[in-house]
Short mmCIF file of C-alpha atoms in Angstrom, two decimals:
data_model
loop_
_atom_site.label_atom_id
_atom_site.label_comp_id
_atom_site.label_asym_id
_atom_site.label_seq_id
_atom_site.Cartn_x
_atom_site.Cartn_y
_atom_site.Cartn_z
CA MET A 1 -18.75 -7.38 -3.70
CA ILE A 2 -17.47 -4.41 -2.31
CA LYS A 3 -20.11 -3.19 -0.61
CA GLU A 4 -20.29 -6.87 1.22
CA LEU A 5 -16.53 -6.50 1.81
CA LEU A 6 -16.48 -3.51 3.04
CA ALA A 7 -19.60 -4.16 5.89
CA ASP A 8 -17.94 -7.40 7.18
CA ALA A 9 -14.68 -5.38 7.98
CA GLN A 10 -17.27 -2.88 9.35
CA LYS A 11 -18.14 -5.66 11.87
CA ASN A 12 -14.56 -5.94 12.60
CA LYS A 13 -13.55 -2.18 12.90
CA ALA A 14 -12.23 -2.17 16.74
CA GLN A 15 -9.30 -4.33 15.18
CA ASN A 16 -9.21 -3.61 11.62
CA ALA A 17 -9.79 -0.22 9.39
CA ILE A 18 -8.99 1.07 5.88
CA SER A 19 -9.05 4.36 5.75
CA VAL A 20 -8.28 7.19 3.17
CA TRP A 21 -5.27 9.79 4.06
CA ARG A 22 -3.77 13.58 1.92
CA GLY A 23 -0.21 14.12 2.71
CA ASP A 24 3.11 12.44 3.32
CA ILE A 25 3.38 9.11 3.90
CA THR A 26 6.99 9.89 5.22
CA THR A 27 5.56 11.72 7.96
CA LEU A 28 3.26 8.80 9.11
CA ASP A 29 4.12 6.85 12.88
CA CYS A 30 3.12 3.31 11.94
CA ASP A 31 4.69 -0.31 12.33
CA ALA A 32 5.16 0.18 8.52
CA ILE A 33 5.11 2.01 5.65
CA VAL A 34 5.01 0.57 2.29
CA ASN A 35 7.15 1.42 -0.42
CA ALA A 36 6.42 1.66 -3.87
CA ALA A 37 9.50 0.76 -5.32
CA ASN A 38 11.69 0.36 -8.80
CA SER A 39 12.89 -3.08 -8.81
CA THR A 40 16.46 -2.08 -7.73
CA LEU A 41 14.73 -1.00 -4.45
CA LEU A 42 18.24 1.80 -4.25
CA GLY A 43 15.91 4.64 -4.30
CA GLY A 44 14.53 6.39 -7.62
CA GLY A 45 12.07 9.06 -8.27
CA GLY A 46 8.60 9.98 -6.33
CA VAL A 47 7.08 8.14 -3.07
CA ASP A 48 10.38 5.86 -3.38
CA GLY A 49 12.77 9.31 -3.58
CA ALA A 50 10.94 10.29 -1.25
CA ILE A 51 11.22 7.43 1.58
CA HIS A 52 15.13 7.03 0.70
CA ASN A 53 15.98 10.55 1.43
CA THR A 54 13.90 11.18 4.67
CA ALA A 55 14.95 7.42 5.84
CA GLY A 56 18.77 8.25 5.54
CA PRO A 57 21.59 6.52 3.88
CA GLN A 58 21.48 3.82 6.40
CA LEU A 59 18.19 2.34 3.88
CA LEU A 60 20.10 1.91 0.75
CA GLU A 61 22.91 -0.01 2.82
CA GLU A 62 20.39 -1.98 3.63
CA CYS A 63 18.18 -2.45 -0.04
CA LYS A 64 21.97 -3.05 -1.56
CA THR A 65 21.56 -6.73 0.77
CA LEU A 66 18.27 -7.18 -0.62
CA GLY A 67 18.63 -8.22 -3.71
CA GLY A 68 16.31 -6.59 -5.60
CA CYS A 69 12.53 -7.60 -6.02
CA THR A 70 9.94 -8.80 -8.61
CA THR A 71 6.73 -6.85 -9.48
CA GLY A 72 4.70 -7.91 -6.77
CA ALA A 73 6.97 -9.34 -4.81
CA ALA A 74 7.42 -7.48 -1.17
CA LYS A 75 10.68 -6.85 1.57
CA ILE A 76 10.97 -5.52 4.09
CA THR A 77 13.27 -3.22 6.40
CA TYR A 78 14.10 -0.91 9.14
CA GLY A 79 12.28 2.57 8.63
CA TYR A 80 15.86 3.96 10.16
CA ASN A 81 15.20 7.80 10.48
CA LEU A 82 11.47 7.80 9.70
CA PRO A 83 8.93 7.43 12.18
CA ALA A 84 7.43 4.24 10.91
CA SER A 85 9.72 1.44 12.73
CA TYR A 86 9.47 -0.55 8.89
CA ILE A 87 9.61 0.40 5.36
CA ILE A 88 7.85 -3.07 3.27
CA HIS A 89 9.38 -2.58 -0.48
CA THR A 90 7.16 -3.77 -3.17
CA VAL A 91 6.95 -2.82 -7.15
CA GLY A 92 3.73 -2.48 -8.62
CA PRO A 93 3.44 -3.41 -12.52
CA ILE A 94 4.19 -0.29 -14.98
CA TYR A 95 1.36 0.19 -16.68
CA ASN A 96 0.29 -1.23 -20.07
CA GLY A 97 -3.72 -2.52 -20.37
CA LYS A 98 -2.43 -6.24 -19.88
CA VAL A 99 -5.27 -8.01 -17.55
CA GLU A 100 -1.94 -10.06 -15.44
CA GLN A 101 -1.11 -6.10 -14.15
CA ARG A 102 -4.35 -6.48 -11.94
CA LEU A 103 -2.84 -9.15 -10.44
CA GLU A 104 0.40 -8.25 -10.31
CA LEU A 105 -0.57 -5.02 -9.05
CA ALA A 106 -3.21 -6.75 -6.27
CA ASP A 107 0.05 -8.73 -5.23
CA CYS A 108 1.84 -6.15 -3.94
CA TYR A 109 -1.12 -5.20 -1.52
CA LYS A 110 -1.48 -8.56 -0.82
CA ASN A 111 2.29 -9.44 -0.04
CA SER A 112 2.64 -6.81 1.75
CA LEU A 113 -0.06 -7.34 3.77
CA ASP A 114 1.19 -10.94 4.41
CA LEU A 115 4.87 -9.46 5.36
CA ALA A 116 3.26 -6.92 8.26
CA ARG A 117 1.86 -9.45 9.76
CA LYS A 118 4.56 -12.51 9.59
CA HIS A 119 6.51 -9.90 11.37
CA HIS A 120 3.51 -8.78 13.66
CA LEU A 121 3.00 -5.35 12.31
CA HIS A 122 -0.57 -4.39 12.72
CA SER A 123 -0.73 -0.83 11.25
CA ILE A 124 0.94 0.05 7.55
CA ALA A 125 0.14 2.75 5.26
CA PHE A 126 0.14 2.27 1.87
CA PRO A 127 0.67 4.69 -1.53
CA ALA A 128 -1.21 4.33 -4.33
CA ILE A 129 1.07 2.15 -5.81
CA SER A 130 2.14 2.39 -9.71
CA THR A 131 -0.16 6.01 -10.60
CA GLY A 132 2.56 7.82 -10.87
CA ALA A 133 5.48 7.42 -13.15
CA TYR A 134 4.24 3.72 -13.58
CA ALA A 135 1.08 5.55 -15.35
CA TYR A 136 -1.23 3.17 -13.45
CA PRO A 137 -4.97 4.55 -13.94
CA VAL A 138 -5.62 6.21 -10.63
CA ASP A 139 -9.19 4.29 -10.20
CA GLU A 140 -8.57 1.61 -11.45
CA ALA A 141 -5.42 1.46 -8.93
CA ALA A 142 -7.49 2.67 -6.21
CA ARG A 143 -10.55 -0.40 -6.51
CA ILE A 144 -8.22 -2.85 -6.91
CA ALA A 145 -6.36 -1.07 -3.38
CA LEU A 146 -9.47 -0.79 -1.60
CA LEU A 147 -10.99 -4.24 -2.61
CA THR A 148 -7.48 -6.45 -2.60
CA CYS A 149 -7.19 -4.47 1.68
CA THR A 150 -10.57 -5.25 2.09
CA GLU A 151 -10.62 -8.90 1.44
CA TRP A 152 -7.18 -9.41 3.13
CA ILE A 153 -8.31 -7.87 6.34
CA ASN A 154 -11.75 -10.16 5.83
CA ALA A 155 -9.40 -13.32 5.98
CA ASN A 156 -7.28 -12.34 8.87
CA ALA A 157 -10.53 -10.99 11.07
CA ASP A 158 -8.53 -12.04 13.48
CA TYR A 159 -5.44 -10.30 13.88
CA GLY A 160 -6.00 -6.33 14.34
CA MET A 161 -5.01 -4.12 11.03
CA SER A 162 -5.33 -0.60 10.62
CA VAL A 163 -4.38 0.26 6.60
CA VAL A 164 -3.70 3.82 5.59
CA LEU A 165 -4.27 4.39 2.09
CA THR A 166 -2.47 7.34 1.50
CA CYS A 167 -2.94 9.94 -1.48
CA PHE A 168 0.17 12.70 -1.70
CA ASN A 169 -2.07 14.58 -4.10
CA SER A 170 -6.05 15.60 -4.40
CA GLY A 171 -6.55 13.92 -7.43
CA VAL A 172 -5.69 10.80 -5.72
CA TYR A 173 -7.37 11.53 -2.61
CA ASN A 174 -10.60 12.49 -4.73
CA ALA A 175 -10.61 8.97 -6.37
CA TYR A 176 -10.25 7.42 -3.27
CA GLN A 177 -12.97 8.89 -1.53
CA GLU A 178 -15.47 8.70 -4.02
CA LEU A 179 -14.37 4.74 -4.27
CA VAL A 180 -15.08 4.26 -0.95
CA LYS A 181 -18.63 6.90 -1.07
CA LYS A 182 -19.54 4.39 -3.73
CA ALA A 183 -18.99 1.05 -1.93
CA GLN A 184 -20.72 2.09 0.66
CA ASN A 185 -23.47 3.18 -0.91
CA GLY A 186 -23.85 -0.50 -3.32
CA GLU A 187 -23.15 1.50 -5.78
CA LEU A 188 -19.86 -0.87 -6.84
CA ASP A 189 -19.81 -5.05 -7.52
#
């Protein structure tokens, strides 16, 4: 199934693309970066802390007006001192093996992409949501990210969205790269 979805996405490669990149998401110059936030949206550790630190104190002030965020939902703020124009904040599930968490994680990607489209944004970078402190298994999280983004691009083929799946460390990067390779070789269903 993923191979077919990727094949469909490849047909629209001029307008739509998914890529995997290793590095610091706060350095990316795109329309929006996604923050794997906690439910308060007031900053935390990992990528959330890095985004808040780099964006500056104005981000915290704007986040205070948003009233938090539920798991799987997404909210948008300005990027402030980041190269990205906007930050889309989403709250991933804390992993405990329940099936509904797959849907919540997929919702993080889908709702972020929907919000980006609503705001006429055409490039978005995601971190590996929930794979840090929230302990979601990297292989499963990568599969959900790739599948959900590919499905969204296929369903919105007329729009033109560039998606970057960013990986802060080599372990996560290698997992994403391996998954993409397997999908392209038809080894995933």
